[in-house]
Every structure is written in structure tokens, then in C-alpha cells.
Tab-separated table of C-alpha atoms and ligand atoms in Angstrom:
chain	number	residue	atom	x	y	z
A	1	MET	CA	0.226	0.018	0.028
A	2	ARG	CA	1.076	3.330	-0.910
A	3	ILE	CA	0.689	6.131	1.627
A	4	ILE	CA	0.447	10.047	0.029
A	5	GLN	CA	0.548	12.278	2.831
A	6	VAL	CA	-0.464	16.129	1.457
A	7	HIS	CA	-0.561	19.196	3.557
A	8	SER	CA	-3.760	20.172	3.308
A	9	TYR	CA	-7.510	19.115	1.847
A	10	ASP	CA	-7.007	21.371	-1.055
A	11	ASP	CA	-3.911	19.531	-2.223
A	12	LEU	CA	-5.697	16.293	-1.282
A	13	SER	CA	-8.471	17.148	-3.604
A	14	ARG	CA	-6.573	18.115	-6.420
A	15	ASP	CA	-3.641	15.344	-6.528
A	16	ALA	CA	-6.795	12.649	-6.062
A	17	ALA	CA	-8.698	14.839	-8.715
A	18	ASP	CA	-5.312	13.985	-10.604
A	19	MET	CA	-5.057	10.626	-10.325
A	20	VAL	CA	-8.962	10.130	-11.695
A	21	MET	CA	-7.785	12.059	-14.504
A	22	LEU	CA	-4.729	9.789	-15.458
A	23	GLN	CA	-7.083	6.580	-15.229
A	24	ILE	CA	-9.247	8.153	-17.569
A	25	SER	CA	-6.613	9.480	-20.130
A	26	ARG	CA	-5.073	6.252	-20.149
A	27	LYS	CA	-8.682	4.317	-20.081
A	28	PRO	CA	-11.626	6.489	-21.718
A	29	TRP	CA	-13.889	3.759	-20.236
A	30	SER	CA	-12.860	3.074	-16.987
A	31	LEU	CA	-15.364	1.742	-14.748
A	32	CYS	CA	-14.878	4.226	-11.365
A	33	VAL	CA	-16.478	4.244	-7.660
A	34	PHE	CA	-16.939	7.390	-6.256
A	35	PRO	CA	-17.769	7.205	-2.468
A	36	THR	CA	-20.412	10.050	-0.820
A	37	GLY	CA	-19.576	11.901	2.278
A	38	GLN	CA	-17.568	15.143	2.816
A	39	THR	CA	-13.915	14.237	2.093
A	40	PRO	CA	-14.575	13.971	-1.685
A	41	ARG	CA	-16.307	17.114	-2.186
A	42	GLY	CA	-13.235	19.135	-2.973
A	43	LEU	CA	-12.486	16.022	-5.830
A	44	PHE	CA	-15.919	16.347	-7.181
A	45	CYS	CA	-15.368	20.011	-7.673
A	46	GLU	CA	-11.836	19.609	-8.928
A	47	LEU	CA	-12.973	16.776	-11.689
A	48	VAL	CA	-15.989	19.289	-12.739
A	49	HIS	CA	-13.722	22.155	-13.000
A	50	ALA	CA	-11.581	20.222	-15.324
A	51	HIS	CA	-14.682	18.919	-17.520
A	52	HIS	CA	-15.549	22.327	-17.912
A	53	THR	CA	-12.172	23.965	-18.720
A	54	GLY	CA	-11.817	20.934	-21.351
A	55	LEU	CA	-8.920	19.451	-18.823
A	56	ALA	CA	-10.331	16.083	-19.140
A	57	ASP	CA	-12.965	13.732	-20.686
A	58	PHE	CA	-15.168	12.490	-19.054
A	59	SER	CA	-17.833	10.887	-22.215
A	60	ARG	CA	-16.997	7.654	-22.359
A	61	VAL	CA	-16.436	7.459	-18.365
A	62	ARG	CA	-18.616	4.602	-16.564
A	63	PHE	CA	-19.548	4.821	-13.247
A	64	VAL	CA	-21.204	2.049	-10.497
A	65	SER	CA	-22.234	3.008	-6.999
A	66	LEU	CA	-20.262	2.196	-3.877
A	67	ASP	CA	-23.139	1.850	-1.222
A	68	GLU	CA	-26.809	3.233	-1.133
A	69	TYR	CA	-29.264	3.655	1.449
A	70	ALA	CA	-31.971	0.333	1.065
A	71	GLY	CA	-35.826	0.757	1.941
A	72	ILE	CA	-36.154	4.098	0.870
A	73	ALA	CA	-38.037	5.784	-2.426
A	74	HIS	CA	-35.695	6.779	-5.586
A	75	ASP	CA	-36.641	10.361	-5.236
A	76	ASP	CA	-35.893	10.427	-1.544
A	77	ARG	CA	-33.735	12.882	-0.201
A	78	ARG	CA	-31.303	10.589	1.341
A	79	CYS	CA	-30.674	8.654	-2.177
A	80	LEU	CA	-27.101	8.467	-2.376
A	81	SER	CA	-27.004	8.135	-6.068
A	82	LEU	CA	-29.170	11.311	-6.047
A	83	TRP	CA	-26.310	13.311	-4.049
A	84	LEU	CA	-23.692	11.853	-6.409
A	85	GLY	CA	-25.785	12.646	-9.660
A	86	ARG	CA	-26.350	16.053	-8.419
A	87	GLU	CA	-22.728	16.806	-7.436
A	88	LEU	CA	-20.804	14.776	-9.732
A	89	LEU	CA	-22.695	12.771	-13.012
A	90	GLN	CA	-24.578	15.188	-13.648
A	91	PRO	CA	-22.471	18.297	-13.697
A	92	LEU	CA	-19.779	15.899	-15.526
A	93	GLY	CA	-22.601	14.857	-18.417
A	94	ILE	CA	-22.244	10.797	-17.654
A	95	SER	CA	-24.956	9.650	-19.751
A	96	GLU	CA	-28.009	7.272	-17.614
A	97	ASP	CA	-26.802	4.205	-19.924
A	98	ARG	CA	-22.705	4.533	-18.573
A	99	ILE	CA	-24.417	5.342	-14.417
A	100	TYR	CA	-25.414	1.720	-12.508
A	101	THR	CA	-26.864	2.620	-9.016
A	102	PHE	CA	-28.508	0.446	-6.838
A	103	ASP	CA	-32.233	0.481	-6.760
A	104	ALA	CA	-32.839	1.780	-3.361
A	105	ALA	CA	-36.369	0.621	-3.368
A	106	SER	CA	-35.444	-2.580	-4.143
A	107	THR	CA	-37.492	-5.785	-2.293
A	108	ASP	CA	-35.171	-8.339	-2.999
A	109	PRO	CA	-31.808	-7.369	-2.111
A	110	GLY	CA	-30.187	-10.621	-2.915
A	111	ALA	CA	-31.217	-10.266	-6.647
A	112	GLU	CA	-30.151	-6.965	-6.438
A	113	SER	CA	-26.894	-7.360	-4.867
A	114	ALA	CA	-26.141	-10.023	-7.489
A	115	ARG	CA	-27.269	-7.511	-10.430
A	116	ILE	CA	-24.732	-4.923	-9.558
A	117	GLU	CA	-22.089	-7.562	-9.396
A	118	LYS	CA	-23.176	-8.761	-12.577
A	119	VAL	CA	-22.921	-5.142	-14.348
A	120	ILE	CA	-19.495	-4.963	-12.465
A	121	ALA	CA	-17.884	-8.226	-14.707
A	122	ASP	CA	-20.122	-7.384	-17.817
A	123	CYS	CA	-17.995	-4.152	-17.957
A	124	GLY	CA	-14.831	-5.912	-17.079
A	125	GLY	CA	-14.094	-5.287	-13.164
A	126	ILE	CA	-13.549	-1.907	-11.935
A	127	ASP	CA	-10.687	0.211	-12.834
A	128	LEU	CA	-10.590	2.867	-10.266
A	129	ALA	CA	-12.590	2.737	-6.976
A	130	ILE	CA	-11.793	5.658	-4.455
A	131	VAL	CA	-13.553	5.115	-1.465
A	132	GLY	CA	-13.496	7.791	2.115
A	133	LEU	CA	-13.217	6.343	5.725
A	134	GLY	CA	-15.855	5.933	8.089
A	135	PRO	CA	-15.493	6.864	12.149
A	136	ASN	CA	-15.626	2.896	12.334
A	137	GLY	CA	-13.233	2.155	10.091
A	138	HIS	CA	-15.878	1.389	7.706
A	139	VAL	CA	-15.091	1.382	3.853
A	140	GLY	CA	-18.230	1.816	1.549
A	141	PHE	CA	-20.614	0.171	4.286
A	142	ASN	CA	-18.937	-2.952	5.308
A	143	GLU	CA	-18.950	-2.828	8.886
A	144	PRO	CA	-16.428	-3.796	11.574
A	145	GLY	CA	-16.223	-7.716	10.920
A	146	SER	CA	-16.823	-7.335	7.148
A	147	ALA	CA	-15.248	-10.581	5.929
A	148	PHE	CA	-11.975	-9.058	3.853
A	149	ASP	CA	-13.701	-11.604	0.708
A	150	CYS	CA	-17.390	-10.732	1.068
A	151	ARG	CA	-19.213	-9.839	-1.828
A	152	THR	CA	-22.074	-6.619	-2.842
A	153	ARG	CA	-24.386	-7.512	-0.422
A	154	LEU	CA	-27.598	-5.475	2.232
A	155	VAL	CA	-25.971	-4.666	5.311
A	156	ALA	CA	-27.452	-3.506	8.930
A	157	LEU	CA	-25.790	-0.117	9.890
A	158	ALA	CA	-23.316	-0.019	12.605
A	159	ARG	CA	-24.337	2.357	15.663
A	160	GLU	CA	-21.494	4.323	14.981
A	161	SER	CA	-22.050	4.438	11.526
A	162	ILE	CA	-25.609	5.611	12.158
A	163	ARG	CA	-24.302	8.435	14.449
A	164	SER	CA	-21.867	9.722	11.801
A	165	ASN	CA	-24.892	9.947	9.036
A	166	THR	CA	-26.401	12.369	11.118
A	167	ALA	CA	-24.225	14.712	10.009
A	168	TYR	CA	-25.636	14.184	6.564
A	169	TRP	CA	-29.597	13.883	7.069
A	170	GLY	CA	-30.166	15.429	11.066
A	171	SER	CA	-30.943	13.286	13.469
A	172	GLU	CA	-30.342	9.179	14.160
A	173	ALA	CA	-34.423	9.169	13.059
A	174	ASP	CA	-33.622	10.313	9.564
A	175	VAL	CA	-30.774	7.636	8.739
A	176	PRO	CA	-31.558	4.359	7.531
A	177	ARG	CA	-30.888	1.204	8.905
A	178	PHE	CA	-30.198	-0.806	6.416
A	179	ALA	CA	-27.627	-0.342	3.079
A	180	PHE	CA	-26.379	-1.898	0.030
A	181	THR	CA	-22.453	-2.005	-0.016
A	182	LEU	CA	-19.828	-2.609	-2.673
A	183	GLY	CA	-18.307	-5.721	-0.974
A	184	LEU	CA	-14.638	-5.941	0.514
A	185	GLY	CA	-13.795	-8.550	-1.684
A	186	THR	CA	-15.561	-6.483	-4.956
A	187	LEU	CA	-13.445	-3.659	-4.053
A	188	LEU	CA	-10.544	-5.717	-3.501
A	189	ASP	CA	-10.963	-6.940	-7.455
A	190	SER	CA	-10.499	-3.266	-8.574
A	191	ARG	CA	-7.624	-2.524	-10.508
A	192	THR	CA	-6.384	0.394	-8.557
A	193	LEU	CA	-8.485	0.882	-4.904
A	194	ILE	CA	-7.716	4.840	-3.269
A	195	LEU	CA	-8.971	5.972	0.023
A	196	MET	CA	-8.780	9.585	0.708
A	197	ALA	CA	-8.717	10.983	4.372
A	198	SER	CA	-8.945	14.404	5.123
A	199	GLY	CA	-9.252	16.271	9.058
A	200	SER	CA	-8.161	15.428	12.650
A	201	HIS	CA	-11.341	13.850	13.576
A	202	LYS	CA	-9.775	10.818	10.944
A	203	ALA	CA	-6.637	10.769	12.329
A	204	GLY	CA	-7.028	7.542	15.080
A	205	ILE	CA	-8.663	5.402	12.584
A	206	LEU	CA	-6.350	6.354	9.624
A	207	SER	CA	-3.283	5.179	12.214
A	208	ARG	CA	-5.220	2.032	12.890
A	209	MET	CA	-5.641	1.525	9.342
A	210	ILE	CA	-2.825	2.267	8.602
A	211	LYS	CA	-0.660	0.553	11.734
A	212	GLY	CA	-2.979	-1.696	13.146
A	213	PRO	CA	-3.063	-5.424	12.659
A	214	VAL	CA	-4.952	-6.080	9.102
A	215	THR	CA	-7.925	-7.277	10.191
A	216	PRO	CA	-11.775	-7.466	9.616
A	217	ALA	CA	-12.166	-5.593	12.767
A	218	VAL	CA	-10.872	-2.865	10.916
A	219	PRO	CA	-12.467	-3.048	7.514
A	220	ALA	CA	-10.119	-0.054	5.694
A	221	THR	CA	-7.356	-2.481	6.311
A	222	VAL	CA	-8.447	-4.445	3.639
A	223	LEU	CA	-6.215	-1.506	1.628
A	224	ARG	CA	-3.016	-3.561	2.816
A	225	LEU	CA	-3.765	-6.111	1.281
A	226	HIS	CA	-4.389	-4.297	-2.432
A	227	PRO	CA	-1.649	-4.538	-4.857
A	228	GLU	CA	-2.575	-0.761	-6.030
A	229	GLY	CA	-3.561	0.358	-2.673
A	230	ILE	CA	-3.219	3.959	-2.113
A	231	VAL	CA	-4.018	6.630	0.722
A	232	ILE	CA	-3.875	9.599	0.301
A	233	ALA	CA	-3.987	11.720	3.172
A	234	ASP	CA	-3.980	15.646	4.720
A	235	ARG	CA	-1.556	16.613	7.382
A	236	GLU	CA	-4.253	16.365	9.803
A	237	ALA	CA	-5.836	13.324	9.137
A	238	MET	CA	-2.045	11.712	9.173
A	239	SER	CA	-1.012	13.463	12.823
A	240	PHE	CA	-1.581	10.084	14.929
A	241	CYS	CA	0.840	8.618	12.141
A	242	HIS	CA	3.857	10.224	12.600
A	243	TYR	CA	4.553	9.217	8.851
A	244	ARG	CA	7.633	10.818	6.858
B	1	GLP	C1	-20.090	7.386	4.983
B	1	GLP	C2	-19.870	6.596	3.466
B	1	GLP	C3	-18.811	6.004	3.391
B	1	GLP	C4	-18.197	7.430	3.210
B	1	GLP	C5	-17.480	7.664	4.479
B	1	GLP	C6	-16.807	8.981	5.381
B	1	GLP	O1	-21.001	6.714	6.049
B	1	GLP	N1	-21.052	5.245	3.754
B	1	GLP	O2	-18.566	5.864	1.958
B	1	GLP	O3	-17.120	7.888	2.559
B	1	GLP	O4	-19.185	7.272	5.218
B	1	GLP	O5	-17.585	10.002	5.388
B	1	GLP	P1	-17.026	11.576	5.228
B	1	GLP	O6	-16.450	11.416	3.968
B	1	GLP	O7	-18.107	12.199	5.447
B	1	GLP	O8	-15.873	11.412	6.551
């Protein structure tokens, strides 16, 4: 696993955008995964700027969801695919036929998860997956205890994830209890896997991820098993690692 420490959140966003742009210049039809949350917002702005200024061509890029709440309507304000659509996919002009998302309202989670795995296989696998770091070490919604070889599936959100997700929706009662997520095994199969972390509130869990034992108790440690695993983090997030 490669660790890239940058100075600030802006540097993190720019460097991650450079990695995405390098990927799509090498393979314009890349299948990409992006997370939601606060961390990638700057990255999204950089990519949208690159699109508008002609620095990057997203016209053939394909996208598959990392995760999605389950048991909510398609037009629910909490739909993560709507969030990504608004902040990234529509501004980049990615057409619907190149966007593969979970059906949040699916009543057959097993079939829905299998459908997404098949979409990925039919696309030739994920080229680039960018993920965030949950406060409990989750990746996507792979909560502590998730096996490193687990595949796409429906999960129950951990208490800590429900609590941290209130930042997006208001109160704990507003946070759905179940979600779809690409599995850790599914993400491990990606050709490149990048984790972004920013801020001092991520310092503790990031240091466990980088320096602690590789264990399903900290799902993000799966990156250490990936031959092209990259952590890109700002100085505040790295402050417990004393790296460099
Ligand atoms: C959320 C999402 C993740 C996200 C992570 C970190 O619960 N399921 O995909 O990457 O937590 O979010 P943030 O960037 O807001 O800290």
C-alpha cells in the first residue's frame, strides 16, 4: 500500500483529481467508483472544473455505485445516487446509460446485489475505486466484522455509522438502518483502490488503518492487501501516524 501525505484538503482534492484524470486518459471507458460524504466534495469540484475547462474528457467514463441506503424511495432526499448525480455525474455530463446504481427501493436485496456484481463483471471489472474512511473504519458500508472476501450485499448499519451519518440528514431517526454496499472482496478486485482521508477527526482511525493489525475489525485495512492500494491523506488526518 502506498501512502501519500499532502499538506491540506485542497491538495488532497487536487491530487486525487489528478489520479482520476490520469486513469481516464489511459482508459477513457474506465469503470469508476466514487464515495459520497464530505471528504470527496473538493475532488468533485476539481473534476467538474476539469470537465468545464476541457482539461479532461469524461464522455466515455462509466460509473457504478459504492453504496446506497436501502428501503427508501428512488426520489428520497437521502438517496446517495441522487447525491452523486447532483454533485458529480450530472455536472460531468455522464449519461444515464453509463451510470449503474443500486435500486434503493428493491424488495429483493439478494437479486439486487447480484445484479450489481454482474454489471461490474460485464463491464470487465472496476478500474478505479475511490473510497472514504468511516469513523469506525468502514469502507462503503462494510462495517467492522465484514470479511475481506465479502461481496456486494445488504447490510445493517453499525451504531457508529448511524450516528456519523446524522451529519448528512439531521437526526438519527432520519438515517436509514440498512444499506447496499459493494463488498470488500468486490473492492479488492478493483485494478486501483484509493482511500481518501481528511481532518483530525480521522487521525485515530487512519492510524489504526495504516499501523494496526490487518483485521476485519477495521475494514479499511483491506487496502493493505491490495497491490495497487493507495491512501491519500492530509496532514491533519495523518497526525497520529508520524509518517515521513
Ligand atoms: C459514509 C459512507 C462512506 C463514506 C464515509 C466517510 O458513511 N458510507 O462511503 O466514505 O462514511 O464519510 P465522510 O467523508 O463524510 O467522512
